[in-house]
């Protein structure tokens, strides 16, 4: 067997690298949107409860599997049970798909950092600025290739010398920037045409107050499912990434502490992102300004930055630098996971593997980046939305495959290799696995049921069944 030689230097290096993977656009553009849409404080409470139960179970499982088997998804699942190799292959395919489009998003973010660096704040606030950028056949491709190249360069430099080093530098800066921007956001105020004044503090209140108005059972269920799928995406679990990172953790590291710290980092940044984005949008556009995904980041926020006056250019620049850090450290983890699996399958060295993958993904990123121009298509997805190439890749990997993988892994761990297999790794150096009982119940009973429902819902099957 091909034993890993690379490893993180210790607990801190690992936690920052794993947090680097976890903190990404999901924290910055999806969490605040969901919190604003799903009842503010109500969503926050539900999300926190899920982090401590589901998040903990999923994260501890992936990391323990990685460290115990010392291999990436395919090898790890094969070691757990040779019959379940297919699950390893399925898990490996998630980053393979995500990698085709993540550098494209990274390219968009980089483009916007350049926009603010060169002071084009007013231009970026124009209605069709973003659309005309992504539909151009040249610029988005160049930015995607640049982002892919930088990611590849870091992964090429190895686990400690590349990934850990970059995460150690970027993650603390990211945290400081998010705090600073959130602090600034709270000091904002603006009087609209009707003479009504809105302040950042009003926006914060709107964000953290639980809204129970019109709360029906089906709406509650919707909030629950939104929070659950957000949690998945946010922690980078059930896609083999945390298995790969876990395989680089030294035996003396206390996994219990590491898991907690990663969860706190990821959730902390999500909460701060809400405090940074919701008050700013609220002050200048009221509650209607909150949109989802790319349109929040590339259409709504540029309008907010332009409305801030002179400070807007600097705040915009800081915001997009923060986003570059978040996106880059996530993109690295996706490429690393693919690289590690390929090194194990083909018994090749890191450098050669990364070079071959780079060629493949430079081409793939270019194709996806052209999905809004030359390769434009419209496909109706089973969940009702209409998507282009990027959305299709995202839909298959995140909405269909991830819940399905989590469902099968919980059956494998809960009923075949048994939870004690994970517990042994969590207690390796005589450490206490404090939430062991909770873990057992979650992995055997609760996860399979909830993941099945989540799979039905996010794949659109639930709507079909319900008619
Ligand atoms: N966890 C990242 C986020 O919250 C997303 C991500 C997905 C990262 C897939 C790596 C791989 O944005």
mmCIF file of C-alpha atoms in Angstrom, residues 218-368:
data_model
loop_
_atom_site.group_PDB
_atom_site.id
_atom_site.type_symbol
_atom_site.label_atom_id
_atom_site.label_comp_id
_atom_site.label_asym_id
_atom_site.label_seq_id
_atom_site.Cartn_x
_atom_site.Cartn_y
_atom_site.Cartn_z
ATOM 1 C CA UNK A 218 -44.087 23.245 5.634
ATOM 2 C CA UNK A 219 -42.166 26.516 5.896
ATOM 3 C CA UNK A 220 -40.404 25.201 8.969
ATOM 4 C CA UNK A 221 -39.474 22.071 7.041
ATOM 5 C CA UNK A 222 -38.158 24.198 4.202
ATOM 6 C CA UNK A 223 -35.982 26.205 6.617
ATOM 7 C CA UNK A 224 -34.687 22.992 8.112
ATOM 8 C CA UNK A 225 -33.739 21.581 4.712
ATOM 9 C CA UNK A 226 -32.163 24.862 3.623
ATOM 10 C CA UNK A 227 -30.043 24.890 6.782
ATOM 11 C CA UNK A 228 -29.097 21.257 6.316
ATOM 12 C CA UNK A 229 -27.916 21.568 2.730
ATOM 13 C CA UNK A 230 -26.067 24.757 3.614
ATOM 14 C CA UNK A 231 -24.283 22.926 6.417
ATOM 15 C CA UNK A 232 -23.102 20.212 4.060
ATOM 16 C CA UNK A 233 -21.779 22.527 1.476
ATOM 17 C CA UNK A 234 -20.206 24.770 4.069
ATOM 18 C CA UNK A 235 -18.255 22.111 5.950
ATOM 19 C CA UNK A 236 -16.963 20.493 2.726
ATOM 20 C CA UNK A 237 -18.138 17.097 4.011
ATOM 21 C CA UNK A 238 -19.315 14.041 2.052
ATOM 22 C CA UNK A 239 -17.081 14.837 -0.889
ATOM 23 C CA UNK A 240 -13.887 13.200 0.274
ATOM 24 C CA UNK A 241 -12.066 16.461 0.878
ATOM 25 C CA UNK A 242 -12.012 16.103 4.654
ATOM 26 C CA UNK A 243 -11.014 12.448 4.249
ATOM 27 C CA UNK A 244 -7.956 13.535 2.268
ATOM 28 C CA UNK A 245 -7.102 16.301 4.751
ATOM 29 C CA UNK A 246 -7.701 13.871 7.624
ATOM 30 C CA UNK A 247 -5.187 11.471 6.085
ATOM 31 C CA UNK A 248 -2.496 14.145 6.563
ATOM 32 C CA UNK A 249 -3.145 14.570 10.305
ATOM 33 C CA UNK A 250 -0.488 13.257 12.647
ATOM 34 C CA UNK A 251 -1.506 10.630 15.217
ATOM 35 C CA UNK A 252 -0.777 12.911 18.177
ATOM 36 C CA UNK A 253 -3.359 15.521 17.150
ATOM 37 C CA UNK A 254 -6.543 15.494 19.248
ATOM 38 C CA UNK A 255 -9.303 15.094 16.671
ATOM 39 C CA UNK A 256 -12.036 16.144 19.108
ATOM 40 C CA UNK A 257 -10.470 19.554 19.556
ATOM 41 C CA UNK A 258 -9.655 19.895 15.877
ATOM 42 C CA UNK A 259 -13.244 19.120 14.823
ATOM 43 C CA UNK A 260 -14.597 21.700 17.270
ATOM 44 C CA UNK A 261 -12.178 24.355 16.100
ATOM 45 C CA UNK A 262 -12.980 23.808 12.427
ATOM 46 C CA UNK A 263 -16.707 24.048 13.188
ATOM 47 C CA UNK A 264 -16.233 27.212 15.214
ATOM 48 C CA UNK A 265 -14.123 28.821 12.489
ATOM 49 C CA UNK A 266 -16.533 27.965 9.697
ATOM 50 C CA UNK A 267 -19.670 28.932 11.609
ATOM 51 C CA UNK A 268 -18.031 32.060 13.014
ATOM 52 C CA UNK A 269 -17.151 33.306 9.539
ATOM 53 C CA UNK A 270 -20.675 32.515 8.303
ATOM 54 C CA UNK A 271 -22.214 34.495 11.186
ATOM 55 C CA UNK A 272 -19.828 37.392 10.607
ATOM 56 C CA UNK A 273 -20.541 37.321 6.877
ATOM 57 C CA UNK A 274 -24.195 37.826 7.759
ATOM 58 C CA UNK A 275 -23.287 40.766 10.005
ATOM 59 C CA UNK A 276 -21.190 42.208 7.195
ATOM 60 C CA UNK A 277 -23.620 41.778 4.295
ATOM 61 C CA UNK A 278 -27.154 41.995 5.714
ATOM 62 C CA UNK A 279 -26.831 45.417 7.440
ATOM 63 C CA UNK A 280 -25.073 46.925 4.393
ATOM 64 C CA UNK A 281 -27.695 45.678 1.957
ATOM 65 C CA UNK A 282 -30.483 46.590 4.403
ATOM 66 C CA UNK A 283 -29.294 50.193 4.772
ATOM 67 C CA UNK A 284 -29.162 50.921 1.053
ATOM 68 C CA UNK A 285 -31.796 48.650 -0.462
ATOM 69 C CA UNK A 286 -34.004 47.426 2.379
ATOM 70 C CA UNK A 287 -34.929 43.771 2.698
ATOM 71 C CA UNK A 288 -35.636 43.367 -1.027
ATOM 72 C CA UNK A 289 -31.948 43.800 -1.858
ATOM 73 C CA UNK A 290 -30.976 40.346 -0.568
ATOM 74 C CA UNK A 291 -30.544 37.953 -3.438
ATOM 75 C CA UNK A 292 -28.942 34.545 -3.684
ATOM 76 C CA UNK A 293 -25.566 33.411 -4.927
ATOM 77 C CA UNK A 294 -23.661 35.247 -7.634
ATOM 78 C CA UNK A 295 -26.255 37.984 -8.021
ATOM 79 C CA UNK A 296 -25.829 38.980 -4.347
ATOM 80 C CA UNK A 297 -22.077 39.195 -4.655
ATOM 81 C CA UNK A 298 -21.713 40.609 -8.146
ATOM 82 C CA UNK A 299 -24.871 42.686 -8.616
ATOM 83 C CA UNK A 300 -26.390 43.736 -5.261
ATOM 84 C CA UNK A 301 -23.171 44.356 -3.341
ATOM 85 C CA UNK A 302 -21.522 46.512 -6.037
ATOM 86 C CA UNK A 303 -24.578 48.784 -5.824
ATOM 87 C CA UNK A 304 -24.122 48.956 -2.067
ATOM 88 C CA UNK A 305 -20.415 49.773 -2.446
ATOM 89 C CA UNK A 306 -21.228 52.535 -4.940
ATOM 90 C CA UNK A 307 -23.800 53.988 -2.534
ATOM 91 C CA UNK A 308 -21.180 54.166 0.240
ATOM 92 C CA UNK A 309 -19.423 57.024 -1.549
ATOM 93 C CA UNK A 310 -15.635 57.268 -1.444
ATOM 94 C CA UNK A 311 -15.215 54.541 1.176
ATOM 95 C CA UNK A 312 -17.033 52.117 -1.152
ATOM 96 C CA UNK A 313 -14.023 51.515 -3.373
ATOM 97 C CA UNK A 314 -11.833 50.511 -0.436
ATOM 98 C CA UNK A 315 -14.559 48.434 1.231
ATOM 99 C CA UNK A 316 -15.259 46.752 -2.121
ATOM 100 C CA UNK A 317 -11.590 45.953 -2.574
ATOM 101 C CA UNK A 318 -11.257 44.550 0.952
ATOM 102 C CA UNK A 319 -14.412 42.511 0.469
ATOM 103 C CA UNK A 320 -13.218 40.918 -2.763
ATOM 104 C CA UNK A 321 -9.743 40.240 -1.369
ATOM 105 C CA UNK A 322 -11.474 38.443 1.517
ATOM 106 C CA UNK A 323 -13.492 36.490 -1.025
ATOM 107 C CA UNK A 324 -10.392 35.588 -3.055
ATOM 108 C CA UNK A 325 -8.802 34.131 0.096
ATOM 109 C CA UNK A 326 -11.948 32.169 0.919
ATOM 110 C CA UNK A 327 -12.349 30.857 -2.621
ATOM 111 C CA UNK A 328 -8.679 30.056 -3.182
ATOM 112 C CA UNK A 329 -8.267 27.965 -0.035
ATOM 113 C CA UNK A 330 -11.436 26.036 -0.957
ATOM 114 C CA UNK A 331 -10.328 25.538 -4.549
ATOM 115 C CA UNK A 332 -6.989 24.213 -3.295
ATOM 116 C CA UNK A 333 -8.746 21.593 -1.193
ATOM 117 C CA UNK A 334 -10.787 20.411 -4.161
ATOM 118 C CA UNK A 335 -7.710 19.987 -6.358
ATOM 119 C CA UNK A 336 -5.759 18.381 -3.511
ATOM 120 C CA UNK A 337 -8.449 15.786 -2.989
ATOM 121 C CA UNK A 338 -8.450 14.845 -6.686
ATOM 122 C CA UNK A 339 -4.648 14.808 -6.743
ATOM 123 C CA UNK A 340 -4.383 12.571 -3.676
ATOM 124 C CA UNK A 341 -6.865 10.058 -5.082
ATOM 125 C CA UNK A 342 -5.073 9.987 -8.447
ATOM 126 C CA UNK A 343 -1.682 9.519 -6.779
ATOM 127 C CA UNK A 344 -3.085 6.476 -5.002
ATOM 128 C CA UNK A 345 -4.809 5.032 -8.053
ATOM 129 C CA UNK A 346 -1.979 5.516 -10.526
ATOM 130 C CA UNK A 347 0.952 5.325 -8.076
ATOM 131 C CA UNK A 348 2.345 8.546 -9.467
ATOM 132 C CA UNK A 349 4.223 11.357 -7.756
ATOM 133 C CA UNK A 350 2.613 14.653 -6.730
ATOM 134 C CA UNK A 351 4.304 16.865 -9.288
ATOM 135 C CA UNK A 352 3.463 14.752 -12.302
ATOM 136 C CA UNK A 353 -0.112 14.203 -11.126
ATOM 137 C CA UNK A 354 -0.705 17.907 -10.544
ATOM 138 C CA UNK A 355 0.718 18.780 -13.962
ATOM 139 C CA UNK A 356 -1.585 16.366 -15.774
ATOM 140 C CA UNK A 357 -4.618 17.483 -13.741
ATOM 141 C CA UNK A 358 -3.754 21.113 -14.412
ATOM 142 C CA UNK A 359 -3.879 20.593 -18.157
ATOM 143 C CA UNK A 360 -7.241 18.825 -17.856
ATOM 144 C CA UNK A 361 -8.771 21.436 -15.584
ATOM 145 C CA UNK A 362 -7.462 24.439 -17.468
ATOM 146 C CA UNK A 363 -9.415 23.075 -20.418
ATOM 147 C CA UNK A 364 -12.477 22.226 -18.308
ATOM 148 C CA UNK A 365 -12.505 25.654 -16.619
ATOM 149 C CA UNK A 366 -12.339 27.344 -20.018
ATOM 150 C CA UNK A 367 -15.315 25.331 -21.266
ATOM 151 C CA UNK A 368 -17.403 26.123 -18.188
#
